GROMACS .gro file of C-alpha atoms in nm:
model
  265
    1UNK     CA    1  -1.867   0.141  -0.378
    2UNK     CA    2  -1.852   0.237  -0.014
    3UNK     CA    3  -1.484   0.203   0.075
    4UNK     CA    4  -1.303   0.228   0.408
    5UNK     CA    5  -0.927   0.284   0.399
    6UNK     CA    6  -0.754   0.169   0.716
    7UNK     CA    7  -0.445   0.377   0.787
    8UNK     CA    8  -0.422   0.745   0.690
    9UNK     CA    9  -0.053   0.733   0.611
   10UNK     CA   10   0.097   0.828   0.278
   11UNK     CA   11  -0.040   0.536   0.077
   12UNK     CA   12  -0.375   0.527   0.252
   13UNK     CA   13  -0.430   0.895   0.186
   14UNK     CA   14  -0.318   0.866  -0.177
   15UNK     CA   15  -0.562   0.581  -0.244
   16UNK     CA   16  -0.846   0.735  -0.044
   17UNK     CA   17  -0.804   1.072  -0.210
   18UNK     CA   18  -0.781   0.924  -0.560
   19UNK     CA   19  -1.091   0.710  -0.506
   20UNK     CA   20  -1.284   1.003  -0.361
   21UNK     CA   21  -1.197   1.214  -0.666
   22UNK     CA   22  -1.339   0.931  -0.878
   23UNK     CA   23  -1.665   0.977  -0.683
   24UNK     CA   24  -1.640   0.664  -0.472
   25UNK     CA   25  -1.786   0.688  -0.119
   26UNK     CA   26  -1.466   0.682   0.086
   27UNK     CA   27  -1.379   0.722   0.454
   28UNK     CA   28  -1.047   0.699   0.640
   29UNK     CA   29  -0.991   0.492   0.955
   30UNK     CA   30  -0.702   0.615   1.171
   31UNK     CA   31  -0.593   0.616   1.535
   32UNK     CA   32  -0.333   0.896   1.534
   33UNK     CA   33  -0.522   1.192   1.678
   34UNK     CA   34  -0.302   1.455   1.512
   35UNK     CA   35  -0.372   1.311   1.168
   36UNK     CA   36  -0.743   1.275   1.245
   37UNK     CA   37  -0.775   1.633   1.369
   38UNK     CA   38  -0.573   1.783   1.082
   39UNK     CA   39  -0.767   1.608   0.806
   40UNK     CA   40  -1.099   1.666   0.981
   41UNK     CA   41  -1.034   2.036   1.037
   42UNK     CA   42  -0.830   2.134   0.731
   43UNK     CA   43  -0.888   1.854   0.482
   44UNK     CA   44  -0.635   1.626   0.314
   45UNK     CA   45  -0.384   1.811   0.099
   46UNK     CA   46  -0.277   1.590  -0.190
   47UNK     CA   47   0.006   1.695  -0.423
   48UNK     CA   48   0.051   1.484  -0.738
   49UNK     CA   49   0.152   1.537  -1.100
   50UNK     CA   50  -0.207   1.658  -1.151
   51UNK     CA   51  -0.150   1.947  -0.913
   52UNK     CA   52  -0.226   2.034  -0.551
   53UNK     CA   53  -0.574   2.014  -0.402
   54UNK     CA   54  -0.749   1.977  -0.067
   55UNK     CA   55  -1.001   1.697  -0.022
   56UNK     CA   56  -1.249   1.667   0.262
   57UNK     CA   57  -1.297   1.304   0.367
   58UNK     CA   58  -1.460   1.154   0.676
   59UNK     CA   59  -1.190   1.032   0.914
   60UNK     CA   60  -1.186   0.880   1.260
   61UNK     CA   61  -1.139   0.561   1.456
   62UNK     CA   62  -1.321   0.250   1.333
   63UNK     CA   63  -1.598   0.267   1.594
   64UNK     CA   64  -1.703   0.609   1.462
   65UNK     CA   65  -1.833   0.451   1.141
   66UNK     CA   66  -2.119   0.214   1.073
   67UNK     CA   67  -2.144  -0.059   0.812
   68UNK     CA   68  -2.186  -0.223   0.589
   69UNK     CA   69  -1.918  -0.118   0.343
   70UNK     CA   70  -1.823  -0.294   0.022
   71UNK     CA   71  -1.446  -0.280   0.065
   72UNK     CA   72  -1.191  -0.227   0.340
   73UNK     CA   73  -0.841  -0.148   0.212
   74UNK     CA   74  -0.574  -0.215   0.475
   75UNK     CA   75  -0.278   0.024   0.463
   76UNK     CA   76  -0.136  -0.004   0.814
   77UNK     CA   77   0.218  -0.125   0.875
   78UNK     CA   78   0.229  -0.505   0.876
   79UNK     CA   79   0.273  -0.532   1.252
   80UNK     CA   80  -0.059  -0.347   1.301
   81UNK     CA   81  -0.259  -0.554   1.050
   82UNK     CA   82  -0.410  -0.805   1.291
   83UNK     CA   83  -0.531  -0.544   1.540
   84UNK     CA   84  -0.653  -0.312   1.263
   85UNK     CA   85  -0.869  -0.566   1.084
   86UNK     CA   86  -1.005  -0.706   1.411
   87UNK     CA   87  -1.134  -0.362   1.503
   88UNK     CA   88  -1.266  -0.266   1.158
   89UNK     CA   89  -1.406  -0.603   1.039
   90UNK     CA   90  -1.761  -0.540   1.173
   91UNK     CA   91  -1.791  -0.269   0.906
   92UNK     CA   92  -1.777  -0.538   0.636
   93UNK     CA   93  -2.109  -0.695   0.726
   94UNK     CA   94  -2.173  -1.037   0.572
   95UNK     CA   95  -2.037  -0.980   0.222
   96UNK     CA   96  -1.779  -0.697   0.225
   97UNK     CA   97  -1.427  -0.754   0.093
   98UNK     CA   98  -1.098  -0.688   0.274
   99UNK     CA   99  -0.801  -0.600   0.055
  100UNK     CA  100  -0.432  -0.569   0.135
  101UNK     CA  101  -0.180  -0.409  -0.097
  102UNK     CA  102   0.062  -0.354   0.192
  103UNK     CA  103   0.433  -0.417   0.176
  104UNK     CA  104   0.576  -0.736   0.320
  105UNK     CA  105   0.448  -1.087   0.379
  106UNK     CA  106   0.183  -1.233   0.606
  107UNK     CA  107  -0.074  -0.954   0.583
  108UNK     CA  108  -0.338  -1.164   0.408
  109UNK     CA  109  -0.287  -1.445   0.659
  110UNK     CA  110  -0.338  -1.199   0.946
  111UNK     CA  111  -0.659  -1.071   0.786
  112UNK     CA  112  -0.776  -1.431   0.733
  113UNK     CA  113  -0.787  -1.478   1.110
  114UNK     CA  114  -1.089  -1.247   1.105
  115UNK     CA  115  -1.227  -1.246   0.747
  116UNK     CA  116  -1.298  -1.560   0.537
  117UNK     CA  117  -1.036  -1.621   0.265
  118UNK     CA  118  -1.295  -1.603  -0.013
  119UNK     CA  119  -1.360  -1.240   0.090
  120UNK     CA  120  -0.993  -1.135   0.088
  121UNK     CA  121  -0.811  -0.972  -0.204
  122UNK     CA  122  -0.430  -0.962  -0.199
  123UNK     CA  123  -0.192  -0.749  -0.397
  124UNK     CA  124   0.085  -0.494  -0.417
  125UNK     CA  125   0.141  -0.144  -0.546
  126UNK     CA  126   0.438   0.047  -0.685
  127UNK     CA  127   0.286   0.393  -0.638
  128UNK     CA  128   0.522   0.632  -0.454
  129UNK     CA  129   0.390   0.851  -0.174
  130UNK     CA  130   0.539   1.052   0.113
  131UNK     CA  131   0.394   1.243   0.406
  132UNK     CA  132   0.519   1.601   0.387
  133UNK     CA  133   0.338   1.702   0.706
  134UNK     CA  134   0.030   1.599   0.900
  135UNK     CA  135  -0.257   1.587   0.652
  136UNK     CA  136  -0.025   1.658   0.356
  137UNK     CA  137   0.072   1.378   0.115
  138UNK     CA  138   0.294   1.408  -0.191
  139UNK     CA  139   0.307   1.159  -0.480
  140UNK     CA  140   0.500   1.225  -0.799
  141UNK     CA  141   0.566   0.976  -1.075
  142UNK     CA  142   0.366   0.675  -1.179
  143UNK     CA  143   0.283   0.332  -1.043
  144UNK     CA  144   0.046   0.041  -1.066
  145UNK     CA  145  -0.156  -0.197  -0.852
  146UNK     CA  146  -0.182  -0.575  -0.898
  147UNK     CA  147  -0.448  -0.777  -0.716
  148UNK     CA  148  -0.604  -1.123  -0.706
  149UNK     CA  149  -0.819  -1.336  -0.478
  150UNK     CA  150  -0.650  -1.498  -0.179
  151UNK     CA  151  -0.813  -1.827  -0.281
  152UNK     CA  152  -0.632  -1.798  -0.619
  153UNK     CA  153  -0.964  -1.848  -0.796
  154UNK     CA  154  -1.105  -1.602  -1.053
  155UNK     CA  155  -1.354  -1.366  -0.893
  156UNK     CA  156  -1.586  -1.105  -1.042
  157UNK     CA  157  -1.528  -0.884  -0.740
  158UNK     CA  158  -1.154  -0.869  -0.811
  159UNK     CA  159  -1.222  -0.734  -1.159
  160UNK     CA  160  -1.476  -0.488  -1.018
  161UNK     CA  161  -1.221  -0.355  -0.767
  162UNK     CA  162  -0.956  -0.335  -1.039
  163UNK     CA  163  -1.188  -0.127  -1.257
  164UNK     CA  164  -1.267   0.110  -0.969
  165UNK     CA  165  -0.899   0.160  -0.888
  166UNK     CA  166  -0.812   0.215  -1.254
  167UNK     CA  167  -1.095   0.466  -1.291
  168UNK     CA  168  -0.934   0.650  -0.998
  169UNK     CA  169  -0.609   0.669  -1.196
  170UNK     CA  170  -0.432   0.398  -0.994
  171UNK     CA  171  -0.365   0.163  -1.290
  172UNK     CA  172  -0.487  -0.163  -1.138
  173UNK     CA  173  -0.444  -0.504  -1.301
  174UNK     CA  174  -0.623  -0.823  -1.195
  175UNK     CA  175  -0.322  -1.059  -1.196
  176UNK     CA  176  -0.336  -1.433  -1.114
  177UNK     CA  177   0.044  -1.423  -1.066
  178UNK     CA  178   0.021  -1.156  -0.799
  179UNK     CA  179   0.233  -1.365  -0.557
  180UNK     CA  180   0.530  -1.315  -0.789
  181UNK     CA  181   0.467  -0.940  -0.793
  182UNK     CA  182   0.447  -0.932  -0.412
  183UNK     CA  183   0.785  -1.104  -0.380
  184UNK     CA  184   0.943  -0.879  -0.642
  185UNK     CA  185   0.819  -0.573  -0.449
  186UNK     CA  186   0.956  -0.732  -0.130
  187UNK     CA  187   1.298  -0.765  -0.296
  188UNK     CA  188   1.279  -0.401  -0.407
  189UNK     CA  189   1.189  -0.282  -0.057
  190UNK     CA  190   1.444  -0.505   0.115
  191UNK     CA  191   1.715  -0.352  -0.102
  192UNK     CA  192   1.624   0.017  -0.075
  193UNK     CA  193   1.457   0.042   0.266
  194UNK     CA  194   1.739  -0.137   0.447
  195UNK     CA  195   2.013   0.067   0.285
  196UNK     CA  196   1.835   0.399   0.334
  197UNK     CA  197   1.757   0.314   0.697
  198UNK     CA  198   2.116   0.206   0.772
  199UNK     CA  199   2.281   0.498   0.592
  200UNK     CA  200   2.029   0.776   0.645
  201UNK     CA  201   2.057   0.855   0.274
  202UNK     CA  202   1.787   0.914   0.016
  203UNK     CA  203   1.717   0.669  -0.266
  204UNK     CA  204   1.893   0.902  -0.511
  205UNK     CA  205   2.205   0.918  -0.295
  206UNK     CA  206   2.221   0.538  -0.279
  207UNK     CA  207   2.188   0.528  -0.658
  208UNK     CA  208   2.472   0.775  -0.706
  209UNK     CA  209   2.711   0.538  -0.532
  210UNK     CA  210   2.850   0.238  -0.718
  211UNK     CA  211   2.878   0.054  -0.388
  212UNK     CA  212   2.519   0.144  -0.303
  213UNK     CA  213   2.391   0.008  -0.633
  214UNK     CA  214   2.588  -0.315  -0.593
  215UNK     CA  215   2.458  -0.365  -0.238
  216UNK     CA  216   2.101  -0.301  -0.348
  217UNK     CA  217   2.136  -0.556  -0.626
  218UNK     CA  218   2.285  -0.815  -0.391
  219UNK     CA  219   2.008  -0.773  -0.133
  220UNK     CA  220   1.740  -0.799  -0.401
  221UNK     CA  221   1.905  -1.112  -0.546
  222UNK     CA  222   1.914  -1.282  -0.208
  223UNK     CA  223   1.545  -1.207  -0.151
  224UNK     CA  224   1.456  -1.346  -0.492
  225UNK     CA  225   1.656  -1.661  -0.418
  226UNK     CA  226   1.430  -1.724  -0.118
  227UNK     CA  227   1.124  -1.683  -0.342
  228UNK     CA  228   1.261  -1.935  -0.591
  229UNK     CA  229   1.331  -2.179  -0.310
  230UNK     CA  230   0.959  -2.155  -0.232
  231UNK     CA  231   0.880  -2.233  -0.599
  232UNK     CA  232   0.761  -1.877  -0.667
  233UNK     CA  233   0.850  -1.747  -1.011
  234UNK     CA  234   1.025  -1.410  -0.994
  235UNK     CA  235   1.205  -1.196  -1.248
  236UNK     CA  236   1.540  -1.044  -1.147
  237UNK     CA  237   1.554  -0.815  -1.450
  238UNK     CA  238   1.214  -0.667  -1.360
  239UNK     CA  239   1.332  -0.592  -1.005
  240UNK     CA  240   1.655  -0.436  -1.132
  241UNK     CA  241   1.454  -0.220  -1.371
  242UNK     CA  242   1.239  -0.103  -1.078
  243UNK     CA  243   1.550  -0.020  -0.874
  244UNK     CA  244   1.702   0.176  -1.164
  245UNK     CA  245   1.375   0.366  -1.207
  246UNK     CA  246   1.366   0.452  -0.837
  247UNK     CA  247   1.727   0.574  -0.841
  248UNK     CA  248   1.635   0.809  -1.124
  249UNK     CA  249   1.276   0.912  -1.051
  250UNK     CA  250   1.243   0.888  -0.670
  251UNK     CA  251   1.573   1.054  -0.588
  252UNK     CA  252   1.448   1.254  -0.288
  253UNK     CA  253   1.251   0.970  -0.128
  254UNK     CA  254   1.373   0.843   0.208
  255UNK     CA  255   1.187   0.543   0.354
  256UNK     CA  256   1.064   0.610   0.705
  257UNK     CA  257   1.182   0.393   0.995
  258UNK     CA  258   0.928   0.264   1.247
  259UNK     CA  259   0.961   0.090   1.579
  260UNK     CA  260   0.796  -0.252   1.565
  261UNK     CA  261   0.563  -0.188   1.855
  262UNK     CA  262   0.198  -0.285   1.863
  263UNK     CA  263  -0.083  -0.034   1.844
  264UNK     CA  264  -0.451  -0.104   1.809
  265UNK     CA  265  -0.655   0.066   1.539
   0.00000   0.00000   0.00000
């Protein structure tokens, strides 16, 4: 497939690099000039459990590329989603698919303002990734991706995308209950991101504190209560297991804080 990844942050680079190594035709869409220039001039350095390597991928602003492409994967922050897809949507042509596995809620709805719902795939991912420096992404540990059609109907294209991601080592599952997974990831992020942002501590430091663990559990439980009020089935034990895994395996990770300002892609 010809795949455009919108947002050359940690997750965007991890997915783009993994797909490129699986011999997919991948390009990165980005607006930050430092990141564009670094990856264009020096390549993308990707450090994972498989080792360290430098990958050379096309990168630039959306207008630098021409369509059509089969898939656009949106990896911007949620508050940039609408502007990002509006700028990049012409690359999809008449049949390309837009996919979001971003954190948070409302991303698919923002994409649907530009792309028909039957050409939108929604999902979530638990893969860890951090930016060590411009053009340098680190990902250690394991994760998975869960996706399904925004229309909630079975779709051959969803299974095709899942196979491509799995072949790239990203462990993707086509999951009709993806909405539950999205809310469980939201509960996980609400617990850890808020505490790390407020305290300035790493995930491991939060986990070493009994108070930190109790606060994380309480925040996650409150988020899950909202999901249940919306008649979405969620599993508290699964979220707690994810938190415990993060405390142990992602000890040095510190979620980044961003100002909620708008920026076009």
